[in-house]
PDB file of C-alpha atoms and ligand atoms in Angstrom:
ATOM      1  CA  UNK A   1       6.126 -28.908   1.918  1.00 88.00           C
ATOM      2  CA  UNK A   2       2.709 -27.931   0.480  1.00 93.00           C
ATOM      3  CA  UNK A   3       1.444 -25.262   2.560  1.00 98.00           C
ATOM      4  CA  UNK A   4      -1.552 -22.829   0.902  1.00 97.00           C
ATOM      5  CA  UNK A   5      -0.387 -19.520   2.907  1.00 98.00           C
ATOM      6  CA  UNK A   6       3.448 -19.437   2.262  1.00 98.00           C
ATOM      7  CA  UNK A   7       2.270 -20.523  -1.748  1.00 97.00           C
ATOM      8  CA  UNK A   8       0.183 -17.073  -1.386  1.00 98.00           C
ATOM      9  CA  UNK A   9       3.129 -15.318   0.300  1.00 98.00           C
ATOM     10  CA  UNK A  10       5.492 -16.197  -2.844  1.00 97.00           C
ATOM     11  CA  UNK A  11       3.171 -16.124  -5.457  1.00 98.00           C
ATOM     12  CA  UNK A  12       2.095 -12.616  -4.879  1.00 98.00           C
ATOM     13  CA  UNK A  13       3.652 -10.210  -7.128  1.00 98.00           C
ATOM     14  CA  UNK A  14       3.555  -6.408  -7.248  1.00 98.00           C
ATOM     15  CA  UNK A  15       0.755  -5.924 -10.401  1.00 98.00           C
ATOM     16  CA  UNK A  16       0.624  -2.600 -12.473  1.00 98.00           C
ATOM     17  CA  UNK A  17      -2.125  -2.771 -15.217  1.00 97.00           C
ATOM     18  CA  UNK A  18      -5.690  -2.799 -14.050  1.00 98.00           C
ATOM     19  CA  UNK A  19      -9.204  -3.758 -15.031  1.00 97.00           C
ATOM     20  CA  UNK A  20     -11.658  -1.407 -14.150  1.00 96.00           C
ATOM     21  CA  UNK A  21     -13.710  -4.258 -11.939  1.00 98.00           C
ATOM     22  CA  UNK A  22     -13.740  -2.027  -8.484  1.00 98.00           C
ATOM     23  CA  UNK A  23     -12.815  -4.403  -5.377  1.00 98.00           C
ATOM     24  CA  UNK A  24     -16.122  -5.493  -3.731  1.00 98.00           C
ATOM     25  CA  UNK A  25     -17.063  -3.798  -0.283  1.00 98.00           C
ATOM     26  CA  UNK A  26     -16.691  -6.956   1.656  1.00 98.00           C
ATOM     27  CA  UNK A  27     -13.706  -8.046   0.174  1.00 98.00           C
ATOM     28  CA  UNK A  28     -11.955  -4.614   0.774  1.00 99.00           C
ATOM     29  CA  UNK A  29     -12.988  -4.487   4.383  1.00 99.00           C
ATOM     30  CA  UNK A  30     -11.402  -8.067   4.828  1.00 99.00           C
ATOM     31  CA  UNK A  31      -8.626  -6.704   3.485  1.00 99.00           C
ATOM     32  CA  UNK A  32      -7.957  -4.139   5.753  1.00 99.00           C
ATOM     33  CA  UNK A  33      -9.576  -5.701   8.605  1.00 99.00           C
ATOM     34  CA  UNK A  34      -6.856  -8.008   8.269  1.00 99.00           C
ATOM     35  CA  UNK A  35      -4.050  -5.385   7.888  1.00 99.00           C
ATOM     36  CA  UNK A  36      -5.362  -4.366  11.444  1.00 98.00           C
ATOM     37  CA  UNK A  37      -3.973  -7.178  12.713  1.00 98.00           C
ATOM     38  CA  UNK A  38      -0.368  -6.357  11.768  1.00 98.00           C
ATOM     39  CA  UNK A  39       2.428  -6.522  14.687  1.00 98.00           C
ATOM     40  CA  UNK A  40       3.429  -3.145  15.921  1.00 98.00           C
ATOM     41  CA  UNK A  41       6.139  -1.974  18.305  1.00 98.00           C
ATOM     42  CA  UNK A  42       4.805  -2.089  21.623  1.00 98.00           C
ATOM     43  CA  UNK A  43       1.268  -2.766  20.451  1.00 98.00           C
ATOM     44  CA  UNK A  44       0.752   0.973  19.983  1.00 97.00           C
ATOM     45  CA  UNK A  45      -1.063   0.360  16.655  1.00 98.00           C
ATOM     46  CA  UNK A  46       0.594   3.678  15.090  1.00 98.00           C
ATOM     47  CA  UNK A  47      -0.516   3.638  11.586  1.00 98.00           C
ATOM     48  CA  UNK A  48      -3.568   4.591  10.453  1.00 98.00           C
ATOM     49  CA  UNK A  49      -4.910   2.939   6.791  1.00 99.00           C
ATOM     50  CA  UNK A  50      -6.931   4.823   4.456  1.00 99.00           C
ATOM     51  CA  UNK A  51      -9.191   3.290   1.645  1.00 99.00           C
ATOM     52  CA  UNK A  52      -9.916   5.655  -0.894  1.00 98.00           C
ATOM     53  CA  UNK A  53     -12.445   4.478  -3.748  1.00 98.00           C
ATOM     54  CA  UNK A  54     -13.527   7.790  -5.195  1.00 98.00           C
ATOM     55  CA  UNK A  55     -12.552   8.442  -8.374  1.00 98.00           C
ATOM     56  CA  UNK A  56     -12.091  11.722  -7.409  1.00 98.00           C
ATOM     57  CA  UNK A  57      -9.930  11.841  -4.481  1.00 98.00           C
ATOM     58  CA  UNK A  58      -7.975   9.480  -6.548  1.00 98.00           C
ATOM     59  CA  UNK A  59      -7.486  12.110  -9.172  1.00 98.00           C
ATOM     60  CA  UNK A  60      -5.873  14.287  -6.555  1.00 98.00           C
ATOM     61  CA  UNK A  61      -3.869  11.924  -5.029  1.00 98.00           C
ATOM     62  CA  UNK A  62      -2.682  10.998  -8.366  1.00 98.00           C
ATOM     63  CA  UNK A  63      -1.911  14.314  -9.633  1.00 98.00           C
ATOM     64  CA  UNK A  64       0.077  15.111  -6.200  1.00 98.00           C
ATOM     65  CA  UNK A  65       2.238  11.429  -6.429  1.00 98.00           C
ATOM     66  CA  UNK A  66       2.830  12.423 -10.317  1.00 98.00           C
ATOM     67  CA  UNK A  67       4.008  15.813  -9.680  1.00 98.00           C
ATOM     68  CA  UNK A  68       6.230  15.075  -6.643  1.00 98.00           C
ATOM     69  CA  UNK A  69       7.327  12.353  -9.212  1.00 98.00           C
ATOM     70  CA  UNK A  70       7.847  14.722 -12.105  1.00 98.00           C
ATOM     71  CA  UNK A  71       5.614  13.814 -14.134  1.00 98.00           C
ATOM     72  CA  UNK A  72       2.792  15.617 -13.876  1.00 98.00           C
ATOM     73  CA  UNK A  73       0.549  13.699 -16.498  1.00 98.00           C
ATOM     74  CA  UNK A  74       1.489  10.504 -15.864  1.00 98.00           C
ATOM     75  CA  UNK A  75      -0.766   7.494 -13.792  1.00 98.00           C
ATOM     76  CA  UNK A  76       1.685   6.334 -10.801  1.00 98.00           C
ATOM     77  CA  UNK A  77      -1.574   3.885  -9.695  1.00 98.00           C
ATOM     78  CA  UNK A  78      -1.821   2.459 -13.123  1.00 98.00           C
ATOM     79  CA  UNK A  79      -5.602   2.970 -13.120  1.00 98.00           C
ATOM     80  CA  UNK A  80      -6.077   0.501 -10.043  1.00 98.00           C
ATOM     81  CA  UNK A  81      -9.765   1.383  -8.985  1.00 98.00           C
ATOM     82  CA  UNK A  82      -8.844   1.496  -5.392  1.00 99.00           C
ATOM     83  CA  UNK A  83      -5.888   3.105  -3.199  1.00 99.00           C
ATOM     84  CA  UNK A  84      -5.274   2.639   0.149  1.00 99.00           C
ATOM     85  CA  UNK A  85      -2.829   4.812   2.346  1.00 99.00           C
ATOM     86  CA  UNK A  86      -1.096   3.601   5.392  1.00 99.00           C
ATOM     87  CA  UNK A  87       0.527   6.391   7.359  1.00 98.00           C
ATOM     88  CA  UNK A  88       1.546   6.831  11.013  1.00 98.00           C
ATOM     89  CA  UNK A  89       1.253   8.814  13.941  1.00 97.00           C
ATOM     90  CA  UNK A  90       4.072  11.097  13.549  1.00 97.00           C
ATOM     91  CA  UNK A  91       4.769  10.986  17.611  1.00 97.00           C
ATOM     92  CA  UNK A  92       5.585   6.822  17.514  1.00 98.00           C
ATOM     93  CA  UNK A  93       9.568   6.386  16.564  1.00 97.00           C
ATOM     94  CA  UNK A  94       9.064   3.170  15.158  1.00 98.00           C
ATOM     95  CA  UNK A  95       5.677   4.203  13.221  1.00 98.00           C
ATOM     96  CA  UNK A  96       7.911   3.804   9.560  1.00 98.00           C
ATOM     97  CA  UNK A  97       8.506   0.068  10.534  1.00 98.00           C
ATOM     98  CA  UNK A  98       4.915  -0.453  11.722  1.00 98.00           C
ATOM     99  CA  UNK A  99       3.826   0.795   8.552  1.00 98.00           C
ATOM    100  CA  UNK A 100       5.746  -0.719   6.275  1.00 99.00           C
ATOM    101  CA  UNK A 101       4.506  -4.094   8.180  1.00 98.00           C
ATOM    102  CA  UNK A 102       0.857  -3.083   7.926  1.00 99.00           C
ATOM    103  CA  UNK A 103       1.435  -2.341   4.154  1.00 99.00           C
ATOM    104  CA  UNK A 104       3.169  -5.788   3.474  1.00 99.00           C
ATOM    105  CA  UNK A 105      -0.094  -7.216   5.226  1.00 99.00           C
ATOM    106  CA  UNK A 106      -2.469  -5.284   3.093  1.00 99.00           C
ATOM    107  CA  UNK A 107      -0.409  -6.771  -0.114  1.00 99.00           C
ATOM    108  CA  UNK A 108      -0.449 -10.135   1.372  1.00 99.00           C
ATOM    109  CA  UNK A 109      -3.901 -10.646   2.318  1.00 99.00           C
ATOM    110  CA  UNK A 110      -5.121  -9.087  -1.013  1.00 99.00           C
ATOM    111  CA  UNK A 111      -3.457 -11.651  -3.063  1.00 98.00           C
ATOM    112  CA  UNK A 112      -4.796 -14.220  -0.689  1.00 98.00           C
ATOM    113  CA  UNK A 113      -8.450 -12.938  -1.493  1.00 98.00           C
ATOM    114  CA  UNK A 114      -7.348 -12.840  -5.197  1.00 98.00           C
ATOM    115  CA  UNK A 115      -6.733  -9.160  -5.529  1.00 98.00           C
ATOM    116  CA  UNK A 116      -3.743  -7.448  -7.305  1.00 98.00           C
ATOM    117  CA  UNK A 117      -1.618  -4.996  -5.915  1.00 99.00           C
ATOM    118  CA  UNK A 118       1.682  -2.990  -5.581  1.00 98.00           C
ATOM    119  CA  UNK A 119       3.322  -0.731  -3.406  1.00 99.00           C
ATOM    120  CA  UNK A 120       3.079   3.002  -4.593  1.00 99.00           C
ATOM    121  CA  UNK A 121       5.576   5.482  -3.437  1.00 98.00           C
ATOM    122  CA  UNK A 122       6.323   9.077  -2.149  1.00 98.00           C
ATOM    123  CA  UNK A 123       3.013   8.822   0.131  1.00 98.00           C
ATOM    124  CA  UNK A 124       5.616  10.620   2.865  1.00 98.00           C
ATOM    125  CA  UNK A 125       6.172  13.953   0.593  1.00 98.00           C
ATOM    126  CA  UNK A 126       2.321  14.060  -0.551  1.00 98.00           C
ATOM    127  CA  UNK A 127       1.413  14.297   3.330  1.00 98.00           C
ATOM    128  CA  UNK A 128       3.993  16.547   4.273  1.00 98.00           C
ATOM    129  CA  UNK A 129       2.217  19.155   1.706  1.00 98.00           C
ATOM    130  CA  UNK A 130       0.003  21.570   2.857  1.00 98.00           C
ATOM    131  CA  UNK A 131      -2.437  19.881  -0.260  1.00 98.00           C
ATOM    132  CA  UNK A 132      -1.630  16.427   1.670  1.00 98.00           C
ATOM    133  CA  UNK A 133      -2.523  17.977   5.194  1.00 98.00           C
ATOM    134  CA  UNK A 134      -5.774  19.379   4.125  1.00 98.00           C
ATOM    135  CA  UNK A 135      -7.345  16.652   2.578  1.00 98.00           C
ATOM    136  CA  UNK A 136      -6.550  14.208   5.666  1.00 98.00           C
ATOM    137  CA  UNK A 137      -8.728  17.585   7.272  1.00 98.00           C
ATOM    138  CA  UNK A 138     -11.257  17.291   4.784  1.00 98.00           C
ATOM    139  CA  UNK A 139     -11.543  13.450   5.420  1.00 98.00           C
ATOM    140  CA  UNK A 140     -12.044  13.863   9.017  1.00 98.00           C
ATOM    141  CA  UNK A 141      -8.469  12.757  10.181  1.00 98.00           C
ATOM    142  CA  UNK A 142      -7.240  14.428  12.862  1.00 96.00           C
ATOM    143  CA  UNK A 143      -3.259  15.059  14.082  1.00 96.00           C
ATOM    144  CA  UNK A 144       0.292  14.827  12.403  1.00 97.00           C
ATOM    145  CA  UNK A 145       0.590  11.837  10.292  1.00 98.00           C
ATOM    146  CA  UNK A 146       3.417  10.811   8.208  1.00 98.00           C
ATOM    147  CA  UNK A 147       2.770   9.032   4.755  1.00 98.00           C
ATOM    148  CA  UNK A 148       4.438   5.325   4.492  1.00 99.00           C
ATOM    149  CA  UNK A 149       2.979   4.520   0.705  1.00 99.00           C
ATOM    150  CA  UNK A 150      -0.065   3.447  -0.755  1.00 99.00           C
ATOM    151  CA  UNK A 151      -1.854  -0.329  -1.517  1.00 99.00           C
ATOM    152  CA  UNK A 152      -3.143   0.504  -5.129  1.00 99.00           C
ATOM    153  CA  UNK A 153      -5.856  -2.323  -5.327  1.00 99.00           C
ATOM    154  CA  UNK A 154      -7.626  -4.315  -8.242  1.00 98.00           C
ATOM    155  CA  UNK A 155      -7.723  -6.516 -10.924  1.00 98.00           C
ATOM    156  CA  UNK A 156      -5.314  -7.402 -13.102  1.00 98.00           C
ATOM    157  CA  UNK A 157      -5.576  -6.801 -16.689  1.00 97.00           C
ATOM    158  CA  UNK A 158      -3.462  -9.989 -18.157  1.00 94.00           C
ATOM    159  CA  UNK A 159      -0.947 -11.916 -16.884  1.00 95.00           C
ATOM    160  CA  UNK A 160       0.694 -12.096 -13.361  1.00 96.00           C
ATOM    161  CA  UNK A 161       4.634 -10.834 -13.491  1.00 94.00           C
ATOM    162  CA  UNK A 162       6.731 -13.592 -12.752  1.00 95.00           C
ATOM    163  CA  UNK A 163       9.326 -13.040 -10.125  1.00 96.00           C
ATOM    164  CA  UNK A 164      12.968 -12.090 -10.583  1.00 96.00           C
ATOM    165  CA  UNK A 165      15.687 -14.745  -9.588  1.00 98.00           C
ATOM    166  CA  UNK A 166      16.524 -14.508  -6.231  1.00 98.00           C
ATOM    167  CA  UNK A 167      19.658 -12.820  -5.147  1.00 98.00           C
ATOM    168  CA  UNK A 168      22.665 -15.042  -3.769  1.00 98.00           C
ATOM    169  CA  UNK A 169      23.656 -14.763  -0.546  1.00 97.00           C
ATOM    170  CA  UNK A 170      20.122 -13.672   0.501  1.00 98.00           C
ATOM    171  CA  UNK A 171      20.347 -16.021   3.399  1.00 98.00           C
ATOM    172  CA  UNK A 172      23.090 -16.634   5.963  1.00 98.00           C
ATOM    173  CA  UNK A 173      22.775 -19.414   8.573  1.00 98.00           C
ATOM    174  CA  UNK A 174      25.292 -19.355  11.159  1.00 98.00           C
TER     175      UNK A 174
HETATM  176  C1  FMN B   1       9.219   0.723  -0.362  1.00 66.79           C
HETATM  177  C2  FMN B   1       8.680   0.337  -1.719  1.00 66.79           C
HETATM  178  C3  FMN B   1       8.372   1.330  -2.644  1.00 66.79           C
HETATM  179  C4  FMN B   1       7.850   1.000  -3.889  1.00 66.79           C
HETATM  180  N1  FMN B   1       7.463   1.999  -4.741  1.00 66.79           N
HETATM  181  C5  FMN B   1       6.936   1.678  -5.933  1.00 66.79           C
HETATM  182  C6  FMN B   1       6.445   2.684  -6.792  1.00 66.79           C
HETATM  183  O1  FMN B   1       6.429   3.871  -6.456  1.00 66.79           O
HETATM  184  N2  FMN B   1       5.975   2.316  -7.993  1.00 66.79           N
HETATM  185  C7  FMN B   1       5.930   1.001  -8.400  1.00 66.79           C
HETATM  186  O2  FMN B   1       5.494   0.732  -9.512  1.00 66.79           O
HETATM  187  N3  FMN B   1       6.358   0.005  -7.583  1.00 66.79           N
HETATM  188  C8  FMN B   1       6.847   0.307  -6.372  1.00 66.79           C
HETATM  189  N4  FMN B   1       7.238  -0.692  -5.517  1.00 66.79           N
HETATM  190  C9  FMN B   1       7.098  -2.103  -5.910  1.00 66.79           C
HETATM  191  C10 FMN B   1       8.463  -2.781  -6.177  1.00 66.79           C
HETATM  192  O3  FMN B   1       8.998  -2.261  -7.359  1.00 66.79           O
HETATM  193  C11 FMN B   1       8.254  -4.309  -6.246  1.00 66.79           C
HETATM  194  O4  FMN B   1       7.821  -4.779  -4.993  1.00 66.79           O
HETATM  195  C12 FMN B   1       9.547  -5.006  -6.638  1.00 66.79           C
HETATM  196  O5  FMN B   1       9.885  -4.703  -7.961  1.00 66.79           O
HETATM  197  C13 FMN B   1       9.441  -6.523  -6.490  1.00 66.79           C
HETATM  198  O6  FMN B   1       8.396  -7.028  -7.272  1.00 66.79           O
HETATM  199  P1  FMN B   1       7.261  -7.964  -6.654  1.00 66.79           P
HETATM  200  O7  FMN B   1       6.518  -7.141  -5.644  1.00 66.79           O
HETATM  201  O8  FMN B   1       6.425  -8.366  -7.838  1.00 66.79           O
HETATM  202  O9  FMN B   1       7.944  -9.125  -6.019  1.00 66.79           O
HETATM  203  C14 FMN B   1       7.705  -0.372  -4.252  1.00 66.79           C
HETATM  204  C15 FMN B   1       8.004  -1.366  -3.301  1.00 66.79           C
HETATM  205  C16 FMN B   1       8.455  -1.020  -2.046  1.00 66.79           C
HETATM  206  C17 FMN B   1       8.708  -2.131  -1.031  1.00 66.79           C
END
């Protein structure tokens, strides 16, 4: 069954070399327009999504994932030009799963737009930090949050990954 959206859904695959072309304005705020839209329990809208495009604040960010990482010099965004960081409100029980949702939408509708992306971890320890907790201060965020991870967005830089063979017994139907 040809269908464009679930051909988006398994084509997209997590993408970790970048070209330096920045993700345009309107194209990033469809993006996470769209992400806005994500189910969450109860409707509460936990999470809260933050684009960050400055090479800057990316800097920090990137020093803080490497070092909780343990590797203090290395690039966990793989030079993407754009990260975004989902996190919730830390008083909402099921903010991890709303999250997690609103991140698999942000991957999702990038690819759909045809911008790369993957997953970045350990967005949970950076905000637990007192580093983490200042600069959602300094960006005008106010409250406890908890880190869920973080869209790195771009352009790939050569070919997409192709996917891994899928697991058996994946699916039961009873
Ligand atoms: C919860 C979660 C954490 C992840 N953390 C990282 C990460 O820190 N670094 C990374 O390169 N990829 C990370 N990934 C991406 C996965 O490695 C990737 O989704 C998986 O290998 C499947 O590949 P695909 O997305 O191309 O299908 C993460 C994915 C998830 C869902």
């Amino acid at each position: 069954m040809e269908n464009a959206v679930i051909k988006s859904l398994k084509e997209r695959r997590s993408v970790r070399s970048f070209s330096s072309k920045q993700v345009e304005a309107e194209v990033l705020d469809l993006i996470l327009e769209t992400a806005t839209y994500t189910p969450t329990a109860r409707n509460m809208q936990s999470p809260i999504i933050v684009a960050v495009q400055d090479k800057d604040e990316i800097e920090t960010l990137r020093k803080m994932n490497a070092s909780i990482m343990g590797t203090p010099d290395s690039d966990p965004f793989y030079g993407a030009p754009t990260v975004v960081i989902v996190l919730y409100d830390k008083n909402f029980p099921n903010g991890i799963y709303d999250g997690s949702l609103v991140m698999g939408t942000l991957m999702n509708a990038a690819f759909a737009l045809g911008v790369d992306s993957c997953w970045i971890h350990r967005a949970r320890e950076e905000f637990e930090s007192e580093e983490g907790k200042a600069l959602l201060k300094k960006w005008g965020i106010e409250g406890e949050y908890v880190g869920v991870g973080h869209c790195i967005l771009g352009y790939r830089d050569g070919e997409l990954p192709a996917p891994r063979a899928r697991k058996e017994n994946y699916i039961y139907k009873v």
